[in-house]
mmCIF file of C-alpha atoms in Angstrom:
data_model
loop_
_atom_site.group_PDB
_atom_site.id
_atom_site.type_symbol
_atom_site.label_atom_id
_atom_site.label_comp_id
_atom_site.label_asym_id
_atom_site.label_seq_id
_atom_site.Cartn_x
_atom_site.Cartn_y
_atom_site.Cartn_z
ATOM 1 C CA UNK Q 1 36.142 5.698 -24.111
ATOM 2 C CA UNK Q 2 35.622 6.897 -20.618
ATOM 3 C CA UNK Q 3 33.242 10.349 -21.868
ATOM 4 C CA UNK Q 4 31.006 6.853 -23.450
ATOM 5 C CA UNK Q 5 31.191 4.876 -20.807
ATOM 6 C CA UNK Q 6 29.931 8.108 -17.921
ATOM 7 C CA UNK Q 7 27.073 9.080 -20.154
ATOM 8 C CA UNK Q 8 26.006 5.051 -20.829
ATOM 9 C CA UNK Q 9 26.052 4.607 -16.504
ATOM 10 C CA UNK Q 10 24.571 8.044 -15.430
ATOM 11 C CA UNK Q 11 21.115 9.139 -16.713
ATOM 12 C CA UNK Q 12 20.486 13.376 -17.576
ATOM 13 C CA UNK Q 13 18.715 14.583 -14.762
ATOM 14 C CA UNK Q 14 15.175 14.402 -17.145
ATOM 15 C CA UNK Q 15 15.474 10.805 -16.929
ATOM 16 C CA UNK Q 16 16.419 10.853 -13.795
ATOM 17 C CA UNK Q 17 13.671 12.416 -12.185
ATOM 18 C CA UNK Q 18 11.000 11.102 -14.863
ATOM 19 C CA UNK Q 19 11.688 7.915 -13.243
ATOM 20 C CA UNK Q 20 11.899 9.265 -9.977
ATOM 21 C CA UNK Q 21 8.097 10.320 -10.300
ATOM 22 C CA UNK Q 22 6.742 6.769 -11.719
ATOM 23 C CA UNK Q 23 8.590 5.534 -8.034
ATOM 24 C CA UNK Q 24 6.318 8.265 -6.000
ATOM 25 C CA UNK Q 25 3.079 6.790 -8.051
ATOM 26 C CA UNK Q 26 3.158 4.002 -6.434
ATOM 27 C CA UNK Q 27 2.576 5.519 -2.827
ATOM 28 C CA UNK Q 28 0.912 8.883 -3.337
ATOM 29 C CA UNK Q 29 -1.772 10.334 -4.349
ATOM 30 C CA UNK Q 30 -2.748 11.203 -8.112
ATOM 31 C CA UNK Q 31 -2.924 14.988 -7.139
ATOM 32 C CA UNK Q 32 0.252 14.722 -5.151
ATOM 33 C CA UNK Q 33 1.349 13.716 -8.508
ATOM 34 C CA UNK Q 34 0.290 16.293 -10.172
ATOM 35 C CA UNK Q 35 0.880 18.962 -8.137
ATOM 36 C CA UNK Q 36 5.481 17.050 -8.282
ATOM 37 C CA UNK Q 37 4.985 16.598 -11.880
ATOM 38 C CA UNK Q 38 4.296 20.013 -12.118
ATOM 39 C CA UNK Q 39 7.270 21.577 -10.290
ATOM 40 C CA UNK Q 40 9.828 18.831 -11.934
ATOM 41 C CA UNK Q 41 9.125 19.794 -15.319
ATOM 42 C CA UNK Q 42 9.150 23.553 -14.194
ATOM 43 C CA UNK Q 43 11.802 23.926 -12.081
ATOM 44 C CA UNK Q 44 13.808 20.477 -12.452
ATOM 45 C CA UNK Q 45 14.335 19.607 -16.227
ATOM 46 C CA UNK Q 46 13.529 23.229 -17.153
ATOM 47 C CA UNK Q 47 16.701 24.221 -16.468
ATOM 48 C CA UNK Q 48 18.879 20.788 -15.553
ATOM 49 C CA UNK Q 49 17.221 18.398 -17.567
ATOM 50 C CA UNK Q 50 19.985 18.084 -19.997
ATOM 51 C CA UNK Q 51 22.956 17.680 -18.049
ATOM 52 C CA UNK Q 52 23.936 14.078 -16.778
ATOM 53 C CA UNK Q 53 22.979 13.364 -12.478
ATOM 54 C CA UNK Q 54 26.824 13.481 -11.691
ATOM 55 C CA UNK Q 55 27.719 16.499 -13.324
ATOM 56 C CA UNK Q 56 25.573 18.795 -11.370
ATOM 57 C CA UNK Q 57 26.715 21.625 -8.913
ATOM 58 C CA UNK Q 58 25.402 22.465 -6.064
ATOM 59 C CA UNK Q 59 25.764 25.908 -7.896
ATOM 60 C CA UNK Q 60 23.697 24.578 -10.775
ATOM 61 C CA UNK Q 61 21.075 23.559 -8.589
ATOM 62 C CA UNK Q 62 21.267 27.147 -6.454
ATOM 63 C CA UNK Q 63 20.774 28.847 -10.220
ATOM 64 C CA UNK Q 64 17.723 26.362 -11.008
ATOM 65 C CA UNK Q 65 16.782 27.467 -7.587
ATOM 66 C CA UNK Q 66 16.278 30.717 -8.726
ATOM 67 C CA UNK Q 67 13.100 31.481 -10.290
ATOM 68 C CA UNK Q 68 11.359 29.887 -7.574
ATOM 69 C CA UNK Q 69 12.468 32.391 -5.136
ATOM 70 C CA UNK Q 70 10.637 34.740 -6.897
ATOM 71 C CA UNK Q 71 7.928 32.834 -6.188
ATOM 72 C CA UNK Q 72 6.184 32.026 -2.228
ATOM 73 C CA UNK Q 73 7.887 30.452 0.437
ATOM 74 C CA UNK Q 74 5.896 27.288 0.020
ATOM 75 C CA UNK Q 75 6.724 26.751 -3.567
ATOM 76 C CA UNK Q 76 10.432 27.156 -2.880
ATOM 77 C CA UNK Q 77 10.223 24.645 0.929
ATOM 78 C CA UNK Q 78 8.417 22.790 -1.858
ATOM 79 C CA UNK Q 79 11.257 22.844 -4.467
ATOM 80 C CA UNK Q 80 13.884 21.898 -2.119
ATOM 81 C CA UNK Q 81 12.215 19.299 -1.057
ATOM 82 C CA UNK Q 82 11.600 18.177 -4.677
ATOM 83 C CA UNK Q 83 15.567 18.528 -5.676
ATOM 84 C CA UNK Q 84 16.300 16.987 -1.396
ATOM 85 C CA UNK Q 85 14.143 14.447 -2.213
ATOM 86 C CA UNK Q 86 15.477 13.244 -6.195
ATOM 87 C CA UNK Q 87 19.147 14.129 -5.872
ATOM 88 C CA UNK Q 88 18.860 11.663 -2.044
ATOM 89 C CA UNK Q 89 17.323 9.200 -4.054
ATOM 90 C CA UNK Q 90 20.066 8.681 -6.936
ATOM 91 C CA UNK Q 91 22.367 8.988 -4.546
ATOM 92 C CA UNK Q 92 20.931 6.026 -2.338
ATOM 93 C CA UNK Q 93 20.080 3.875 -6.232
ATOM 94 C CA UNK Q 94 24.171 4.383 -6.585
ATOM 95 C CA UNK Q 95 23.711 6.831 -9.243
ATOM 96 C CA UNK Q 96 25.288 9.802 -8.097
ATOM 97 C CA UNK Q 97 28.364 9.757 -5.078
ATOM 98 C CA UNK Q 98 26.602 12.568 -3.442
ATOM 99 C CA UNK Q 99 23.564 15.141 -3.323
ATOM 100 C CA UNK Q 100 24.481 18.223 -4.742
ATOM 101 C CA UNK Q 101 21.462 19.187 -3.148
ATOM 102 C CA UNK Q 102 22.950 18.435 1.212
ATOM 103 C CA UNK Q 103 23.909 22.262 2.703
ATOM 104 C CA UNK Q 104 21.613 24.204 -0.269
ATOM 105 C CA UNK Q 105 19.263 25.782 2.541
ATOM 106 C CA UNK Q 106 15.748 25.628 2.677
ATOM 107 C CA UNK Q 107 15.225 29.178 3.105
ATOM 108 C CA UNK Q 108 13.295 31.340 0.380
ATOM 109 C CA UNK Q 109 10.359 31.990 -1.567
ATOM 110 C CA UNK Q 110 8.625 35.250 -0.581
ATOM 111 C CA UNK Q 111 6.904 35.290 2.446
ATOM 112 C CA UNK Q 112 3.416 34.846 2.525
ATOM 113 C CA UNK Q 113 1.129 37.679 3.643
ATOM 114 C CA UNK Q 114 -1.268 37.723 6.888
ATOM 115 C CA UNK Q 115 -4.833 36.890 6.317
ATOM 116 C CA UNK Q 116 -6.979 38.744 8.362
ATOM 117 C CA UNK Q 117 -9.978 36.690 10.312
ATOM 118 C CA UNK Q 118 -13.230 38.064 9.666
ATOM 119 C CA UNK Q 119 -14.434 40.642 12.087
ATOM 120 C CA UNK Q 120 -18.050 40.205 13.869
ATOM 121 C CA UNK Q 121 -19.378 42.471 11.847
ATOM 122 C CA UNK Q 122 -18.430 41.482 8.600
ATOM 123 C CA UNK Q 123 -19.301 37.756 9.519
ATOM 124 C CA UNK Q 124 -22.697 39.100 10.994
ATOM 125 C CA UNK Q 125 -23.419 40.764 7.426
ATOM 126 C CA UNK Q 126 -21.697 37.236 5.548
ATOM 127 C CA UNK Q 127 -24.070 34.998 7.523
ATOM 128 C CA UNK Q 128 -27.433 37.386 6.535
ATOM 129 C CA UNK Q 129 -26.535 37.638 2.901
ATOM 130 C CA UNK Q 130 -26.322 33.922 2.545
ATOM 131 C CA UNK Q 131 -29.862 33.495 5.086
ATOM 132 C CA UNK Q 132 -31.781 29.745 3.555
ATOM 133 C CA UNK Q 133 -29.646 29.812 0.990
ATOM 134 C CA UNK Q 134 -28.110 26.467 0.173
ATOM 135 C CA UNK Q 135 -24.305 27.613 1.485
ATOM 136 C CA UNK Q 136 -25.545 28.692 4.931
ATOM 137 C CA UNK Q 137 -25.044 25.910 6.858
ATOM 138 C CA UNK Q 138 -21.744 24.991 4.883
ATOM 139 C CA UNK Q 139 -20.752 28.439 5.966
ATOM 140 C CA UNK Q 140 -21.820 28.415 9.411
ATOM 141 C CA UNK Q 141 -19.543 25.154 9.943
ATOM 142 C CA UNK Q 142 -16.798 26.426 8.331
ATOM 143 C CA UNK Q 143 -17.079 29.950 10.756
ATOM 144 C CA UNK Q 144 -17.008 28.484 13.776
ATOM 145 C CA UNK Q 145 -15.863 24.487 13.584
ATOM 146 C CA UNK Q 146 -12.806 26.113 12.141
ATOM 147 C CA UNK Q 147 -12.622 23.094 9.521
ATOM 148 C CA UNK Q 148 -11.473 23.130 5.731
ATOM 149 C CA UNK Q 149 -13.815 23.197 2.702
ATOM 150 C CA UNK Q 150 -12.214 19.638 1.355
ATOM 151 C CA UNK Q 151 -13.342 18.954 5.374
ATOM 152 C CA UNK Q 152 -16.935 20.042 5.337
ATOM 153 C CA UNK Q 153 -17.442 18.729 2.014
ATOM 154 C CA UNK Q 154 -16.589 15.055 3.342
ATOM 155 C CA UNK Q 155 -18.512 15.399 6.912
ATOM 156 C CA UNK Q 156 -20.682 12.939 7.909
ATOM 157 C CA UNK Q 157 -22.596 12.044 11.131
ATOM 158 C CA UNK Q 158 -20.068 9.805 12.777
ATOM 159 C CA UNK Q 159 -18.049 12.591 12.928
ATOM 160 C CA UNK Q 160 -20.393 15.169 14.550
ATOM 161 C CA UNK Q 161 -20.460 14.241 18.885
ATOM 162 C CA UNK Q 162 -23.579 16.259 19.985
ATOM 163 C CA UNK Q 163 -24.759 13.915 22.597
ATOM 164 C CA UNK Q 164 -21.282 14.773 25.023
ATOM 165 C CA UNK Q 165 -21.243 17.761 27.236
ATOM 166 C CA UNK Q 166 -18.791 19.579 25.173
ATOM 167 C CA UNK Q 167 -20.184 18.632 21.661
ATOM 168 C CA UNK Q 168 -17.882 18.617 18.498
ATOM 169 C CA UNK Q 169 -16.209 17.403 15.343
ATOM 170 C CA UNK Q 170 -13.886 15.064 14.669
ATOM 171 C CA UNK Q 171 -12.502 14.898 11.052
ATOM 172 C CA UNK Q 172 -11.734 12.116 9.720
ATOM 173 C CA UNK Q 173 -12.321 12.434 6.064
ATOM 174 C CA UNK Q 174 -11.313 14.930 3.026
ATOM 175 C CA UNK Q 175 -13.105 15.535 -0.312
ATOM 176 C CA UNK Q 176 -11.042 16.443 -3.018
ATOM 177 C CA UNK Q 177 -11.202 15.430 -6.918
ATOM 178 C CA UNK Q 178 -9.246 12.516 -8.989
ATOM 179 C CA UNK Q 179 -9.686 13.039 -12.857
ATOM 180 C CA UNK Q 180 -12.281 15.681 -12.563
ATOM 181 C CA UNK Q 181 -14.262 12.958 -9.887
ATOM 182 C CA UNK Q 182 -15.201 13.993 -6.706
ATOM 183 C CA UNK Q 183 -13.122 11.679 -3.909
ATOM 184 C CA UNK Q 184 -13.927 11.274 -0.183
ATOM 185 C CA UNK Q 185 -10.701 9.430 1.481
ATOM 186 C CA UNK Q 186 -9.208 9.187 4.533
ATOM 187 C CA UNK Q 187 -6.446 10.396 3.953
ATOM 188 C CA UNK Q 188 -6.236 14.153 5.691
ATOM 189 C CA UNK Q 189 -3.347 16.692 4.618
ATOM 190 C CA UNK Q 190 -1.585 16.433 8.898
ATOM 191 C CA UNK Q 191 -2.140 14.270 11.445
ATOM 192 C CA UNK Q 192 -3.720 17.327 13.686
ATOM 193 C CA UNK Q 193 -6.272 17.538 10.985
ATOM 194 C CA UNK Q 194 -7.559 14.436 13.442
#
C-alpha cells in the first residue's frame, strides 16, 4: 500500500520533465524550447525517464551525464543546468525533498578547440574573391564590426551611428528562425551584445 501511494504521488522523471518543459514554454523562445526539449529527451528522459523523481540519486544523475561528458563542454554545461533546474523545480513544488543534483559539478565535456582569427592575407583573399558580389557588405560588417550573422541580418539604420566623432554600430536586434520563418527580435543573446 505504501508503495502504491508513493507511485501515485511521485511522477516519473519523464512525466515531470514534460510538465517542466510546458512551464518553461510560457517564457522562453521557441528555439530555446526546442533545444531544451532535445537535450531533456536525449540526456534526461532516455536514461532516467522510467524512474520516479524521488527515487533518483546523485549516482543515477552522474551516470546519466556520462554521454553528455563526451560532447563539448557547452553541451555538458547546458545539460547539467537542465538537470539542476528540473530537480530544483521539483523541490520547490514539494514533489521531492531534495535535489540529487546539488553537489554535481558543472565541469565536464570536451574543451572546444581555439579558433584562429583570419590573417590579413586571408581577409584580403576573401574580400577580393567576393568583391562586387552581394555578400561583400555582409562580410565586411562581420569582419570589421565583429557582429554575428544573426546581428547583421537584423541590422537597421537606427543602429548605425556615423554622425559621431567615432562611428559605431549598436546591436539592438537579432535574426533567427521560428517554424521555418525568419523572425527579428530585440531579445539579444547576451547583455554584452548591446
